[in-house]
PDB file of C-alpha atoms in Angstrom:
ATOM      1  CA  ILE A   1       8.296 -25.569  39.310  1.00 64.00           C
ATOM      2  CA  LEU A   2      11.159 -28.037  39.737  1.00 70.00           C
ATOM      3  CA  PHE A   3      13.647 -25.164  39.981  1.00 67.00           C
ATOM      4  CA  VAL A   4      11.652 -23.512  42.767  1.00 65.00           C
ATOM      5  CA  LEU A   5      11.178 -26.821  44.599  1.00 69.00           C
ATOM      6  CA  LYS A   6      14.894 -27.599  44.312  1.00 75.00           C
ATOM      7  CA  LYS A   7      15.764 -24.125  45.577  1.00 71.00           C
ATOM      8  CA  GLY A   8      13.470 -24.657  48.559  1.00 73.00           C
ATOM      9  CA  SER A   9      12.201 -21.107  48.824  1.00 70.00           C
ATOM     10  CA  ILE A  10      10.180 -18.577  46.924  1.00 67.00           C
ATOM     11  CA  SER A  11      11.257 -14.990  46.912  1.00 67.00           C
ATOM     12  CA  TYR A  12       8.895 -12.365  45.672  1.00 66.00           C
ATOM     13  CA  PRO A  13       9.857  -9.070  44.098  1.00 66.00           C
ATOM     14  CA  LYS A  14       9.984  -6.104  46.435  1.00 72.00           C
ATOM     15  CA  ASN A  15       8.740  -3.771  43.716  1.00 74.00           C
ATOM     16  CA  TRP A  16       5.178  -2.523  44.292  1.00 76.00           C
ATOM     17  CA  ALA A  17       4.530  -2.246  40.575  1.00 76.00           C
ATOM     18  CA  ILE A  18       5.096  -5.967  40.125  1.00 75.00           C
ATOM     19  CA  LEU A  19       3.171  -6.849  43.274  1.00 73.00           C
ATOM     20  CA  THR A  20       0.146  -4.952  41.949  1.00 80.00           C
ATOM     21  CA  LEU A  21      -0.033  -7.601  39.236  1.00 82.00           C
ATOM     22  CA  LEU A  22      -1.552  -9.825  41.911  1.00 82.00           C
ATOM     23  CA  LEU A  23      -4.660  -7.689  41.612  1.00 88.00           C
ATOM     24  CA  VAL A  24      -5.391  -9.096  38.144  1.00 89.00           C
ATOM     25  CA  PRO A  25      -6.228 -12.665  39.251  1.00 90.00           C
ATOM     26  CA  ALA A  26      -7.998 -11.292  42.342  1.00 91.00           C
ATOM     27  CA  VAL A  27     -10.229  -9.004  40.267  1.00 92.00           C
ATOM     28  CA  THR A  28     -10.836 -11.831  37.785  1.00 91.00           C
ATOM     29  CA  PHE A  29     -11.911 -14.106  40.645  1.00 92.00           C
ATOM     30  CA  ILE A  30     -14.224 -11.483  42.153  1.00 93.00           C
ATOM     31  CA  SER A  31     -15.698 -10.806  38.722  1.00 91.00           C
ATOM     32  CA  ALA A  32     -16.308 -14.533  38.219  1.00 90.00           C
ATOM     33  CA  ILE A  33     -18.032 -14.822  41.594  1.00 92.00           C
ATOM     34  CA  PHE A  34     -20.442 -11.986  40.825  1.00 91.00           C
ATOM     35  CA  SER A  35     -21.109 -12.975  37.213  1.00 87.00           C
ATOM     36  CA  GLY A  36     -24.351 -14.555  36.153  1.00 85.00           C
ATOM     37  CA  SER A  37     -22.645 -17.853  35.386  1.00 86.00           C
ATOM     38  CA  THR A  38     -20.243 -18.423  38.275  1.00 85.00           C
ATOM     39  CA  GLN A  39     -19.098 -21.952  37.449  1.00 83.00           C
ATOM     40  CA  THR A  40     -18.459 -21.140  33.790  1.00 84.00           C
ATOM     41  CA  SER A  41     -16.583 -17.967  34.733  1.00 85.00           C
ATOM     42  CA  LEU A  42     -14.443 -19.792  37.276  1.00 85.00           C
ATOM     43  CA  ILE A  43     -13.457 -22.940  35.374  1.00 85.00           C
ATOM     44  CA  GLY A  44     -15.296 -22.808  32.044  1.00 83.00           C
ATOM     45  CA  TYR A  45     -16.020 -25.868  29.982  1.00 82.00           C
ATOM     46  CA  GLY A  46     -12.385 -26.937  29.806  1.00 72.00           C
ATOM     47  CA  VAL A  47     -11.095 -25.139  26.712  1.00 71.00           C
ATOM     48  CA  GLU A  48     -11.463 -21.418  27.451  1.00 75.00           C
ATOM     49  CA  LEU A  49      -8.437 -19.221  28.030  1.00 74.00           C
ATOM     50  CA  ASP A  50     -10.199 -16.399  29.847  1.00 80.00           C
ATOM     51  CA  THR A  51     -11.559 -18.145  32.931  1.00 87.00           C
ATOM     52  CA  SER A  52     -10.531 -17.177  36.435  1.00 88.00           C
ATOM     53  CA  PHE A  53      -8.743 -20.501  36.924  1.00 89.00           C
ATOM     54  CA  ILE A  54      -6.615 -20.110  33.787  1.00 89.00           C
ATOM     55  CA  ILE A  55      -5.740 -16.503  34.691  1.00 89.00           C
ATOM     56  CA  PHE A  56      -4.631 -17.729  38.118  1.00 90.00           C
ATOM     57  CA  ILE A  57      -2.503 -20.522  36.581  1.00 89.00           C
ATOM     58  CA  LEU A  58      -0.878 -18.095  34.133  1.00 89.00           C
ATOM     59  CA  PHE A  59      -0.006 -15.664  36.925  1.00 88.00           C
ATOM     60  CA  VAL A  60       1.513 -18.490  38.991  1.00 85.00           C
ATOM     61  CA  LEU A  61       3.526 -19.417  35.898  1.00 85.00           C
ATOM     62  CA  MET A  62       4.622 -15.780  35.502  1.00 84.00           C
ATOM     63  CA  PHE A  63       5.967 -15.670  39.062  1.00 80.00           C
ATOM     64  CA  LEU A  64       7.694 -19.036  38.626  1.00 78.00           C
ATOM     65  CA  VAL A  65       9.394 -17.726  35.491  1.00 80.00           C
ATOM     66  CA  MET A  66      10.470 -14.656  37.448  1.00 77.00           C
ATOM     67  CA  GLN A  67      12.016 -17.037  40.007  1.00 74.00           C
ATOM     68  CA  MET A  68      13.812 -18.991  37.310  1.00 76.00           C
ATOM     69  CA  PHE A  69      15.263 -16.122  35.309  1.00 77.00           C
ATOM     70  CA  ASN A  70      16.613 -13.875  38.030  1.00 73.00           C
ATOM     71  CA  SER A  71      20.181 -13.463  36.762  1.00 75.00           C
ATOM     72  CA  HIS A  72      21.784 -12.281  33.547  1.00 77.00           C
ATOM     73  CA  LYS A  73      23.457 -15.652  33.008  1.00 82.00           C
ATOM     74  CA  LYS A  74      20.161 -17.572  33.145  1.00 80.00           C
ATOM     75  CA  ILE A  75      18.470 -15.081  30.846  1.00 77.00           C
ATOM     76  CA  PHE A  76      21.347 -15.387  28.371  1.00 79.00           C
ATOM     77  CA  TYR A  77      21.067 -19.195  28.342  1.00 83.00           C
ATOM     78  CA  ALA A  78      17.319 -18.934  27.770  1.00 82.00           C
ATOM     79  CA  TYR A  79      17.889 -16.563  24.832  1.00 80.00           C
ATOM     80  CA  ALA A  80      20.553 -18.899  23.444  1.00 83.00           C
ATOM     81  CA  ALA A  81      18.218 -21.908  23.618  1.00 85.00           C
ATOM     82  CA  PHE A  82      15.465 -19.810  22.057  1.00 82.00           C
ATOM     83  CA  ALA A  83      17.773 -18.658  19.228  1.00 83.00           C
ATOM     84  CA  ILE A  84      18.949 -22.202  18.471  1.00 86.00           C
ATOM     85  CA  SER A  85      15.371 -23.468  18.285  1.00 85.00           C
ATOM     86  CA  ILE A  86      14.423 -20.560  16.022  1.00 83.00           C
ATOM     87  CA  PHE A  87      17.343 -21.252  13.731  1.00 85.00           C
ATOM     88  CA  ILE A  88      16.357 -24.942  13.466  1.00 86.00           C
ATOM     89  CA  LEU A  89      12.759 -23.932  12.755  1.00 83.00           C
ATOM     90  CA  PHE A  90      13.867 -21.529  10.026  1.00 83.00           C
ATOM     91  CA  LEU A  91      16.202 -24.136   8.501  1.00 85.00           C
ATOM     92  CA  PHE A  92      13.378 -26.670   8.372  1.00 82.00           C
ATOM     93  CA  HIS A  93      10.925 -24.327   6.707  1.00 80.00           C
ATOM     94  CA  GLY A  94      13.556 -22.806   4.448  1.00 81.00           C
ATOM     95  CA  SER A  95      14.511 -26.221   3.137  1.00 81.00           C
ATOM     96  CA  ARG A  96      10.824 -26.957   2.471  1.00 79.00           C
ATOM     97  CA  PHE A  97      10.528 -23.667   0.559  1.00 78.00           C
ATOM     98  CA  LEU A  98      13.615 -24.391  -1.532  1.00 82.00           C
ATOM     99  CA  PHE A  99      13.284 -28.139  -2.141  1.00 81.00           C
ATOM    100  CA  GLY A 100       9.507 -28.487  -2.239  1.00 74.00           C
ATOM    101  CA  VAL A 101       6.708 -29.467   0.073  1.00 71.00           C
ATOM    102  CA  ASP A 102       7.668 -33.150   0.140  1.00 72.00           C
ATOM    103  CA  PHE A 103      11.158 -32.474   1.514  1.00 72.00           C
ATOM    104  CA  LEU A 104      11.348 -33.489   5.220  1.00 67.00           C
ATOM    105  CA  SER A 105       7.572 -33.523   5.473  1.00 66.00           C
ATOM    106  CA  GLY A 106       6.462 -37.117   5.809  1.00 65.00           C
ATOM    107  CA  GLU A 107       2.726 -37.302   6.333  1.00 65.00           C
ATOM    108  CA  SER A 108       2.626 -34.684   9.082  1.00 66.00           C
ATOM    109  CA  PHE A 109       3.121 -31.623   6.865  1.00 68.00           C
ATOM    110  CA  PRO A 110       1.247 -32.146   3.581  1.00 64.00           C
ATOM    111  CA  LEU A 111       0.965 -28.446   2.646  1.00 68.00           C
ATOM    112  CA  ILE A 112       3.523 -25.654   2.468  1.00 65.00           C
ATOM    113  CA  THR A 113       1.453 -23.709   5.001  1.00 67.00           C
ATOM    114  CA  THR A 114       1.534 -26.463   7.619  1.00 67.00           C
ATOM    115  CA  ASN A 115       4.462 -26.039   9.923  1.00 67.00           C
ATOM    116  CA  THR A 116       5.978 -27.147  13.182  1.00 71.00           C
ATOM    117  CA  PHE A 117       4.889 -24.037  15.055  1.00 67.00           C
ATOM    118  CA  GLY A 118       1.167 -23.980  14.335  1.00 71.00           C
ATOM    119  CA  LYS A 119      -0.796 -22.254  11.643  1.00 76.00           C
ATOM    120  CA  TRP A 120       0.704 -20.139   8.886  1.00 79.00           C
ATOM    121  CA  ASN A 121      -0.059 -16.871  10.676  1.00 83.00           C
ATOM    122  CA  ASP A 122       1.475 -18.233  13.892  1.00 84.00           C
ATOM    123  CA  LEU A 123       4.784 -18.502  12.069  1.00 83.00           C
ATOM    124  CA  ALA A 124       4.446 -14.831  11.100  1.00 87.00           C
ATOM    125  CA  ILE A 125       3.663 -13.816  14.690  1.00 89.00           C
ATOM    126  CA  PHE A 126       6.655 -15.814  15.883  1.00 86.00           C
ATOM    127  CA  SER A 127       8.852 -14.168  13.247  1.00 88.00           C
ATOM    128  CA  GLY A 128       7.641 -10.755  14.395  1.00 91.00           C
ATOM    129  CA  LEU A 129       8.614 -11.644  17.958  1.00 89.00           C
ATOM    130  CA  ILE A 130      12.069 -12.611  16.710  1.00 88.00           C
ATOM    131  CA  VAL A 131      12.414  -9.289  14.893  1.00 91.00           C
ATOM    132  CA  ILE A 132      11.606  -7.408  18.099  1.00 91.00           C
ATOM    133  CA  LEU A 133      13.862  -9.519  20.338  1.00 87.00           C
ATOM    134  CA  SER A 134      16.815  -9.489  17.958  1.00 89.00           C
ATOM    135  CA  SER A 135      16.560  -5.738  17.374  1.00 90.00           C
ATOM    136  CA  LEU A 136      16.496  -5.219  21.156  1.00 87.00           C
ATOM    137  CA  LEU A 137      19.565  -7.414  21.505  1.00 84.00           C
ATOM    138  CA  ILE A 138      21.389  -5.584  18.713  1.00 86.00           C
ATOM    139  CA  GLU A 139      20.577  -2.077  19.891  1.00 86.00           C
ATOM    140  CA  THR A 140      20.492  -2.224  23.683  1.00 83.00           C
ATOM    141  CA  THR A 141      23.005  -4.786  24.936  1.00 78.00           C
ATOM    142  CA  ARG A 142      26.757  -4.984  25.056  1.00 81.00           C
ATOM    143  CA  THR A 143      27.564  -8.409  23.722  1.00 80.00           C
ATOM    144  CA  SER A 144      30.294  -9.973  21.658  1.00 83.00           C
ATOM    145  CA  ARG A 145      30.500  -9.550  17.911  1.00 87.00           C
ATOM    146  CA  SER A 146      29.496 -13.175  17.271  1.00 85.00           C
ATOM    147  CA  ILE A 147      26.292 -12.826  19.314  1.00 84.00           C
ATOM    148  CA  LYS A 148      25.362  -9.630  17.496  1.00 87.00           C
ATOM    149  CA  THR A 149      26.087 -11.337  14.164  1.00 89.00           C
ATOM    150  CA  ALA A 150      23.777 -14.214  15.123  1.00 87.00           C
ATOM    151  CA  ALA A 151      21.107 -11.685  16.118  1.00 88.00           C
ATOM    152  CA  VAL A 152      21.446  -9.910  12.759  1.00 91.00           C
ATOM    153  CA  VAL A 153      21.114 -13.251  10.922  1.00 91.00           C
ATOM    154  CA  LEU A 154      17.973 -14.120  12.909  1.00 90.00           C
ATOM    155  CA  PHE A 155      16.632 -10.606  12.284  1.00 92.00           C
ATOM    156  CA  ALA A 156      17.133 -11.000   8.527  1.00 93.00           C
ATOM    157  CA  LEU A 157      15.656 -14.508   8.443  1.00 90.00           C
ATOM    158  CA  SER A 158      12.641 -13.324  10.420  1.00 90.00           C
ATOM    159  CA  LEU A 159      12.043 -10.481   7.988  1.00 93.00           C
ATOM    160  CA  ILE A 160      12.268 -12.935   5.083  1.00 91.00           C
ATOM    161  CA  TYR A 161       9.680 -15.203   6.709  1.00 86.00           C
ATOM    162  CA  LEU A 162       7.471 -12.216   7.449  1.00 91.00           C
ATOM    163  CA  ALA A 163       7.666 -11.234   3.787  1.00 91.00           C
ATOM    164  CA  ILE A 164       6.778 -14.777   2.707  1.00 87.00           C
ATOM    165  CA  VAL A 165       3.788 -15.109   5.032  1.00 86.00           C
ATOM    166  CA  ASN A 166       2.844 -11.412   4.754  1.00 87.00           C
ATOM    167  CA  PHE A 167       0.498 -11.245   7.749  1.00 88.00           C
ATOM    168  CA  PHE A 168      -0.665  -7.621   7.771  1.00 92.00           C
ATOM    169  CA  ILE A 169      -1.329  -7.337  11.515  1.00 92.00           C
ATOM    170  CA  VAL A 170       2.269  -8.295  12.342  1.00 92.00           C
ATOM    171  CA  TRP A 171       3.568  -5.652   9.938  1.00 93.00           C
ATOM    172  CA  VAL A 172       1.344  -3.050  11.620  1.00 93.00           C
ATOM    173  CA  ILE A 173       2.580  -4.030  15.080  1.00 91.00           C
ATOM    174  CA  LEU A 174       6.215  -3.937  13.971  1.00 90.00           C
ATOM    175  CA  GLY A 175       5.637  -0.578  12.309  1.00 88.00           C
TER     176      GLY A 175
END
């Protein structure tokens, strides 16, 4: 939001396929209006993720992200920040696997399955995302050898974490 405000203008994509995405929040709103429980369908009780209001907010966020990442350089920096955070996450959990649950845990992470990313299966889903993104980077882009090496390392670490957690649904999706 700050990037768009600083820029001072909002440009929208000229592609009709992307503009048809605007139909999703519109249809969700119309569906909420004609539902039996209009107020609940529009705003919910405060914790639902499938209300018309949340769908609208997520689509605004999607278009703001499209504004932010509109060049190859910005996308590369986002991937680099993402890769560094992933590597730190994997180092933290790897050290806990090797040196025991009490290593770097304090009182916040009493079990081996508690982690900084969420639940145990969330770590597997995240690792599956890393496998997909790193394989796309390795196979489809022309980057330097060091970037491809980092992508291969993240790919291997993600597969190791997937094997440790062994969440079947992620394996099916990757397959």
